[in-house]
Structures are given as structure tokens and as C-alpha cells.
Short mmCIF file of C-alpha atoms in Angstrom, two decimals:
data_model
loop_
_atom_site.label_atom_id
_atom_site.label_comp_id
_atom_site.label_asym_id
_atom_site.label_seq_id
_atom_site.Cartn_x
_atom_site.Cartn_y
_atom_site.Cartn_z
CA MET V 1 129.44 114.98 43.09
CA ASN V 2 126.18 116.78 43.84
CA LYS V 3 123.51 116.95 41.21
CA LYS V 4 123.26 120.39 39.60
CA ALA V 5 120.02 122.39 39.57
CA LEU V 6 119.30 125.55 37.60
CA LEU V 7 116.51 128.05 38.28
CA LEU V 8 115.72 130.20 35.26
CA LEU V 9 113.97 133.53 35.91
CA GLY V 10 112.56 136.02 33.43
CA CYS V 11 111.42 139.57 34.27
CA PRO V 12 109.95 139.77 37.77
CA GLU V 13 106.55 141.39 37.02
CA VAL V 14 104.67 138.96 39.25
CA PRO V 15 105.39 139.45 42.98
CA VAL V 16 105.52 135.74 43.93
CA GLN V 17 108.44 135.02 41.57
CA THR V 18 111.33 136.14 43.79
CA SER V 19 109.88 134.56 46.94
CA ILE V 20 109.18 131.24 45.25
CA ALA V 21 112.66 131.26 43.66
CA LEU V 22 114.26 131.71 47.10
CA TYR V 23 112.02 128.98 48.50
CA LEU V 24 112.80 126.50 45.72
CA ALA V 25 116.54 127.28 45.87
CA SER V 26 116.52 126.67 49.60
CA ARG V 27 114.60 123.39 49.30
CA LEU V 28 116.80 122.06 46.48
CA LYS V 29 119.95 123.01 48.41
CA ASN V 30 118.62 121.16 51.45
CA ALA V 31 117.86 118.17 49.19
CA GLY V 32 121.60 118.00 48.45
CA MET V 33 121.70 119.77 45.08
CA ASP V 34 124.15 122.37 43.86
CA VAL V 35 121.86 125.29 42.89
CA SER V 36 122.54 128.02 40.29
CA VAL V 37 120.16 130.78 39.19
CA ALA V 38 120.09 132.36 35.74
CA GLY V 39 117.99 135.47 35.33
CA THR V 40 117.49 138.92 33.90
CA ASP V 41 119.33 141.70 35.74
CA ALA V 42 116.15 142.76 37.57
CA ALA V 43 115.34 139.19 38.64
CA LEU V 44 118.87 138.60 39.98
CA ASN V 45 118.97 142.00 41.71
CA LEU V 46 115.77 141.20 43.58
CA LEU V 47 117.28 137.90 44.74
CA LYS V 48 120.51 139.58 45.89
CA VAL V 49 118.66 142.30 47.80
CA SER V 50 116.29 139.77 49.40
CA ASP V 51 119.07 137.42 50.43
CA LEU V 52 121.74 139.92 51.40
CA GLU V 53 123.90 137.39 53.24
CA GLY V 54 123.55 134.63 50.62
CA HIS V 55 121.85 132.09 52.89
CA TYR V 56 119.58 130.75 50.14
CA VAL V 57 121.42 131.45 46.87
CA ASP V 58 125.20 131.76 46.61
CA MET V 59 126.07 135.08 44.95
CA GLU V 60 128.68 133.38 42.76
CA LYS V 61 126.01 130.96 41.50
CA MET V 62 123.96 133.75 39.88
CA ILE V 63 124.38 133.89 36.11
CA ASN V 64 123.23 136.34 33.46
CA LEU V 65 120.35 134.69 31.57
CA ASP V 66 121.76 135.22 28.05
CA LYS V 67 125.22 133.99 29.03
CA CYS V 68 123.72 130.89 30.61
CA ILE V 69 121.70 130.07 27.48
CA GLU V 70 124.80 130.64 25.33
CA ALA V 71 126.88 128.29 27.50
CA LEU V 72 124.17 125.62 27.34
CA ALA V 73 123.71 125.99 23.57
CA GLU V 74 127.47 125.61 23.07
CA LYS V 75 127.46 122.52 25.35
CA ARG V 76 129.98 124.14 27.70
CA THR V 77 127.73 123.38 30.67
CA ASP V 78 124.60 121.47 31.60
CA PHE V 79 122.43 120.74 34.63
CA ASP V 80 120.55 117.72 36.00
CA LEU V 81 117.41 119.66 36.82
CA CYS V 82 116.16 122.93 35.38
CA SER V 83 113.17 124.86 36.78
CA VAL V 84 111.91 127.55 34.44
CA PHE V 85 109.65 130.26 35.94
CA VAL V 86 106.81 131.02 33.51
CA HIS V 87 104.29 133.85 33.86
CA ASN V 88 104.25 135.20 30.28
CA ASP V 89 105.13 134.28 26.68
CA ALA V 90 108.83 134.99 27.25
CA GLY V 91 108.78 132.32 29.96
CA ILE V 92 107.31 129.81 27.49
CA SER V 93 110.13 130.68 25.05
CA TYR V 94 112.78 130.11 27.72
CA LEU V 95 111.16 126.79 28.58
CA ALA V 96 111.13 125.68 24.92
CA THR V 97 114.75 126.80 24.57
CA MET V 98 115.81 124.78 27.61
CA HIS V 99 113.93 121.77 26.25
CA GLU V 100 116.00 122.09 23.03
CA ILE V 101 119.49 122.82 24.39
CA SER V 102 119.68 121.03 27.74
CA ASN V 103 119.45 117.42 28.85
CA ALA V 104 118.21 118.49 32.28
CA ARG V 105 115.00 117.13 33.74
CA LEU V 106 112.64 120.07 33.12
CA PHE V 107 110.23 121.68 35.59
CA ALA V 108 107.87 124.46 34.48
CA ILE V 109 106.79 126.63 37.43
CA ILE V 110 103.73 128.34 35.91
CA PHE V 111 102.01 131.17 37.81
CA GLY V 112 100.27 134.55 37.43
CA ASN V 113 96.84 135.34 36.02
CA ASP V 114 97.48 133.54 32.71
CA ALA V 115 98.85 130.34 34.27
CA GLU V 116 96.28 128.02 32.70
CA SER V 117 96.47 129.39 29.15
CA LEU V 118 100.28 129.44 29.32
CA SER V 119 100.27 125.82 30.46
CA GLY V 120 98.08 124.95 27.45
CA GLN V 121 100.73 126.32 25.09
CA ILE V 122 103.34 123.77 26.19
CA ASP V 123 103.39 120.94 23.65
CA PHE V 124 106.46 119.05 24.83
CA ASN V 125 107.18 116.87 27.81
CA CYS V 126 108.02 118.54 31.14
CA ASP V 127 106.86 118.47 34.77
CA LYS V 128 104.32 121.26 35.28
CA ILE V 129 103.79 122.98 38.63
CA ILE V 130 100.84 125.31 38.06
CA ALA V 131 99.05 127.83 40.30
CA LYS V 132 97.02 130.83 39.16
CA THR V 133 98.50 133.08 41.82
CA VAL V 134 100.04 136.55 41.79
CA HIS V 135 100.62 137.57 45.44
CA ASN V 136 99.96 134.43 47.44
CA PRO V 137 102.86 131.99 47.40
CA ASN V 138 101.07 129.20 49.28
CA PRO V 139 99.42 127.33 46.34
CA LEU V 140 102.77 127.10 44.51
CA MET V 141 104.67 126.26 47.67
CA LYS V 142 102.51 123.23 48.43
CA LYS V 143 102.91 121.88 44.89
CA ILE V 144 106.66 122.47 45.05
CA ASP V 145 106.82 120.56 48.36
CA ASP V 146 105.23 117.51 46.69
CA LYS V 147 107.71 117.73 43.83
CA ILE V 148 110.68 118.13 46.20
CA ARG V 149 109.81 114.84 47.90
CA GLU V 150 110.06 113.17 44.50
CA VAL V 151 113.32 115.03 43.71
CA LYS V 152 114.85 113.79 46.97
CA ARG V 153 114.11 110.18 46.00
CA TRP V 154 115.57 110.86 42.54
CA VAL V 155 118.74 112.44 43.99
CA VAL V 156 119.25 109.47 46.32
CA SER V 157 118.52 106.77 43.71
CA ASN V 158 120.81 108.13 40.95
CA MET S 1 117.44 147.54 75.66
CA ASN S 2 117.54 147.63 71.86
CA LYS S 3 115.55 150.22 70.00
CA LYS S 4 112.42 148.78 68.38
CA ALA S 5 111.75 149.08 64.65
CA LEU S 6 108.52 148.26 62.84
CA LEU S 7 108.12 147.64 59.10
CA LEU S 8 104.53 148.06 57.93
CA LEU S 9 103.57 146.34 54.67
CA GLY S 10 100.34 146.59 52.69
CA CYS S 11 99.34 144.32 49.80
CA PRO S 12 102.36 143.19 47.79
CA GLU S 13 101.29 144.22 44.26
CA VAL S 14 104.65 145.77 43.45
CA PRO S 15 107.47 143.19 43.12
CA VAL S 16 110.18 145.21 44.91
CA GLN S 17 108.23 145.38 48.18
CA THR S 18 109.17 141.98 49.65
CA SER S 19 112.83 142.25 48.61
CA ILE S 20 113.21 145.77 50.01
CA ALA S 21 111.45 144.74 53.23
CA LEU S 22 113.93 141.87 53.70
CA TYR S 23 116.81 144.21 52.91
CA LEU S 24 115.65 146.91 55.33
CA ALA S 25 114.93 144.36 58.08
CA SER S 26 118.41 142.93 57.66
CA ARG S 27 120.07 146.37 57.73
CA LEU S 28 118.13 147.53 60.80
CA LYS S 29 118.89 144.26 62.61
CA ASN S 30 122.59 144.74 61.84
CA ALA S 31 122.32 148.32 63.12
CA GLY S 32 121.34 146.86 66.50
CA MET S 33 117.57 147.27 66.33
CA ASP S 34 114.88 144.80 67.34
CA VAL S 35 112.82 144.45 64.12
CA SER S 36 109.12 143.52 63.82
CA VAL S 37 107.05 143.39 60.66
CA ALA S 38 103.31 144.06 60.45
CA GLY S 39 101.58 143.21 57.20
CA THR S 40 98.63 141.78 55.33
CA ASP S 41 98.53 137.98 55.14
CA ALA S 42 99.91 137.99 51.58
CA ALA S 43 102.77 140.35 52.49
CA LEU S 44 103.78 138.25 55.50
CA ASN S 45 103.44 134.97 53.56
CA LEU S 46 105.83 136.27 50.90
CA LEU S 47 108.36 137.18 53.61
CA LYS S 48 108.06 133.77 55.28
CA VAL S 49 108.48 131.90 52.00
CA SER S 50 111.44 134.09 50.96
CA ASP S 51 113.21 133.75 54.29
CA LEU S 52 112.40 130.15 55.11
CA GLU S 53 115.03 129.84 57.84
CA GLY S 54 114.28 133.24 59.42
CA HIS S 55 117.73 134.76 58.84
CA TYR S 56 116.37 138.24 58.10
CA VAL S 57 113.04 138.43 59.92
CA ASP S 58 112.21 136.37 63.01
CA MET S 59 108.97 134.46 62.40
CA GLU S 60 107.68 135.38 65.87
CA LYS S 61 108.20 139.07 65.06
CA MET S 62 105.62 139.00 62.25
CA ILE S 63 102.30 140.57 63.26
CA ASN S 64 98.92 140.80 61.55
CA LEU S 65 98.53 144.39 60.31
CA ASP S 66 95.10 145.04 61.88
CA LYS S 67 96.17 143.60 65.24
CA CYS S 68 99.30 145.75 65.22
CA ILE S 69 97.32 148.93 64.51
CA GLU S 70 94.84 147.99 67.25
CA ALA S 71 97.65 147.46 69.78
CA LEU S 72 99.23 150.80 68.86
CA ALA S 73 95.89 152.66 68.99
CA GLU S 74 95.23 151.22 72.45
CA LYS S 75 98.76 152.23 73.56
CA ARG S 76 99.60 148.61 74.42
CA THR S 77 102.78 148.84 72.36
CA ASP S 78 104.94 151.32 70.49
CA PHE S 79 108.14 151.45 68.45
CA ASP S 80 111.08 153.83 68.11
CA LEU S 81 111.15 153.72 64.33
CA CYS S 82 108.36 152.82 61.90
CA SER S 83 108.90 152.34 58.15
CA VAL S 84 105.67 152.30 56.18
CA PHE S 85 105.80 150.85 52.64
CA VAL S 86 103.69 153.02 50.32
CA HIS S 87 102.80 152.20 46.70
CA ASN S 88 99.09 153.07 46.67
CA ASP S 89 96.41 155.05 48.56
CA ALA S 90 96.09 152.35 51.21
CA GLY S 91 99.80 152.88 52.00
CA ILE S 92 99.16 156.60 52.48
CA SER S 93 96.31 155.75 54.89
CA TYR S 94 98.55 153.43 56.91
CA LEU S 95 101.21 156.14 57.05
CA ALA S 96 98.71 158.76 58.26
CA THR S 97 97.38 156.27 60.84
CA MET S 98 100.88 155.60 62.17
CA HIS S 99 101.51 159.34 62.33
CA GLU S 100 98.38 159.64 64.53
CA ILE S 101 98.73 156.66 66.84
CA SER S 102 102.47 156.12 67.26
CA ASN S 103 105.32 158.18 68.68
CA ALA S 104 107.82 156.36 66.43
CA ARG S 105 110.13 158.24 64.14
CA LEU S 106 108.37 157.76 60.80
CA PHE S 107 109.91 156.67 57.48
CA ALA S 108 107.79 156.52 54.30
CA ILE S 109 109.29 154.11 51.75
CA ILE S 110 107.48 155.27 48.60
CA PHE S 111 107.84 153.26 45.37
CA GLY S 112 105.97 152.03 42.28
CA ASN S 113 104.74 153.98 39.27
CA ASP S 114 102.81 156.54 41.34
CA ALA S 115 105.64 157.28 43.78
CA GLU S 116 105.81 161.00 43.07
CA SER S 117 102.08 161.72 43.23
CA LEU S 118 101.75 159.60 46.39
CA SER S 119 104.59 161.54 47.96
CA GLY S 120 102.76 164.80 47.12
CA GLN S 121 99.73 163.63 49.13
CA ILE S 122 101.69 163.51 52.40
CA ASP S 123 100.98 166.69 54.34
CA PHE S 124 102.62 165.82 57.65
CA ASN S 125 106.18 165.46 58.78
CA CYS S 126 108.04 162.20 58.03
CA ASP S 127 111.27 161.05 56.39
CA LYS S 128 110.55 160.17 52.77
CA ILE S 129 112.56 157.60 50.82
CA ILE S 130 111.21 157.81 47.28
CA ALA S 131 112.01 155.88 44.08
CA LYS S 132 109.72 155.42 41.08
CA THR S 133 110.63 151.77 40.70
CA VAL S 134 108.61 148.58 40.27
CA HIS S 135 111.11 145.75 39.54
CA ASN S 136 114.50 147.27 40.20
CA PRO S 137 115.40 147.46 43.88
CA ASN S 138 118.65 149.40 43.41
CA PRO S 139 117.33 153.01 43.49
CA LEU S 140 115.51 152.34 46.78
CA MET S 141 118.40 150.36 48.22
CA LYS S 142 120.87 153.21 47.78
CA LYS S 143 118.53 155.70 49.45
CA ILE S 144 117.92 153.25 52.30
CA ASP S 145 121.69 152.85 52.76
CA ASP S 146 122.04 156.62 53.24
CA LYS S 147 119.23 156.62 55.78
CA ILE S 148 120.68 153.60 57.63
CA ARG S 149 123.92 155.48 58.23
CA GLU S 150 121.87 158.20 59.91
CA VAL S 151 119.85 155.62 61.90
CA LYS S 152 123.07 154.05 63.18
CA ARG S 153 124.23 157.42 64.54
CA TRP S 154 120.78 157.93 66.10
CA VAL S 155 120.81 154.43 67.71
CA VAL S 156 124.26 155.09 69.17
CA SER S 157 123.53 158.65 70.39
CA ASN S 158 120.23 157.87 72.17
#
């Protein structure tokens, strides 16, 4: 069975979020993972509108953020890898919540103007992918590419 | 020969821009048009990263904004339909420029917090698609759907 990946998206104030989520979903899918996305209504709507034909994220794999957290907290579901998108304090809270309720390997995708100070607030173990970027996806993309190479080895070896 | 559509994108400060651009490109392509996108580097990068496999916008149909305006001004190219994305004063300038240098039917996609006041600044004839939205693509999407129905009739009848 394929390994399961979750992308967790808060409110989409920062323009790179949706693009990087589509990129990461596409790369994880190509790495052989089964990809779901949990998000706020606005975050999921932007994904649906961007990917009208569902080439990068399957429509039926999009989950309401609160329902996803509830299902994880009640141990009705879990994932092998969870990537939390962080560009504000709410993102840090989601990350801490995932650290508590899930056994998934945890990636923090930290971006926006406050990327560095947000990163400094994280006092538990997780893989950080950090770029102080708002409009330009390239710095995050390159760091994600490095991480994907590692994920591919992990998927194959487990 | 297919009718030619251009999408013109300024800086992507407002999160809905990239998603709505992908949506509109996809809808115009499905309506039988040949779709190009001109934009700033950041706007085009976000499109490329979002649509990694080029399902919605062909990579070779992405053009640097300044080069596109130059080619239009020098009458080396033109389009049948041009949709200019407007969420700030620069967007209004691009729209006015297109009105001057192109014979394309002109759509103004006006969004963001200043949508109404921006719309009020337009003193020439063009089709306006207006929604005061920043994160939520739905209000724009519905108005675009109405316009697409009209475009399909126009594509068929010409």
C-alpha cells in the first residue's frame, strides 16, 4: 500500500501558499505517495479553482481542516508524512497540534515575511523548510526538491 | 485558426490572482481558444509552479510582460481577447495600455480590497468582471462562468 501524505493549509493570505501546495502535492504523488489535503474553506477553494481537472490533487482527497484534526485526535486516521504550511501563529498552532496527535513524520513549510521568527517559535522536533518569501515560489521550491529526494529514498526503503 | 486569448498579470500580491488565472486559462482553452499569458516574473513563476505539468497553461505560451507590450505596440502581434488582471493602479495602467495598443476585445478582471474604486477609475469601454475578494475565488469564478458562456457564442459566431 502507498504511503499516505497530508498537506495541511491554513488561511491563504500569502500568495505562494496555493502554488507551493500544488507543487508539493504533485511531487509527492510522483514519488508514489497517496496525497490528501486538509485546509480551511478558502485554502481548499483556491486549490480546486487552480486545478480544475484534478491533475495535481484529487478532489475527493480534500478534507475540511477541523474534521481532519478531529479524525486524527480520535485516532480514526493517520498519515506517514504531514506537511504543515506555516506563515502565521495559527500555522504554528496547527503544527504543534499535528506533533501531538499524529505519528506522521512532520515537515514545517515556513514562509512569508515572518518566516524566521515563526521558525524560532518551534520547540519540538520536525523537518523545517524555510524561505522568507511572499510572491516568489522559487526559494521554497528548491528546498522542497532537496527534501523530496530524501522522501523518495524513505518511501523506497520502508 | 483558433481565436487567440491573452491573460495579462501584474504582481501577484493578492492570493486569488494565480488561481483565477489558471481557471480562466483552462476555461478559455476548453472554449476553443489559443491561450497565452503575459506577466511579471513572479506572476509567471507562480503559474509554472502551480501547473507543473502544463495542463492549464502551455509553458511556451508564457511571455514576459514588457516584451509582450513591446510586441503589441510595434504591431508584431495581436490577440482577439485580452483579460487584464487588476488589483492596483499598475493593473489600471496595463489595462489602459492594452486599450491603446491592441484591437483585442478587452476584459478587466478587477479584484482585491480596492476593486470598486479601481473600477471607478476606468473611463474607457471594456467588459468589467468585478469582485471585492482577496482569498475567496468563488465570487470571481461565477462571474467568469457567465462571461465564458458569452465568449463561447462569440467564438462560434465569428
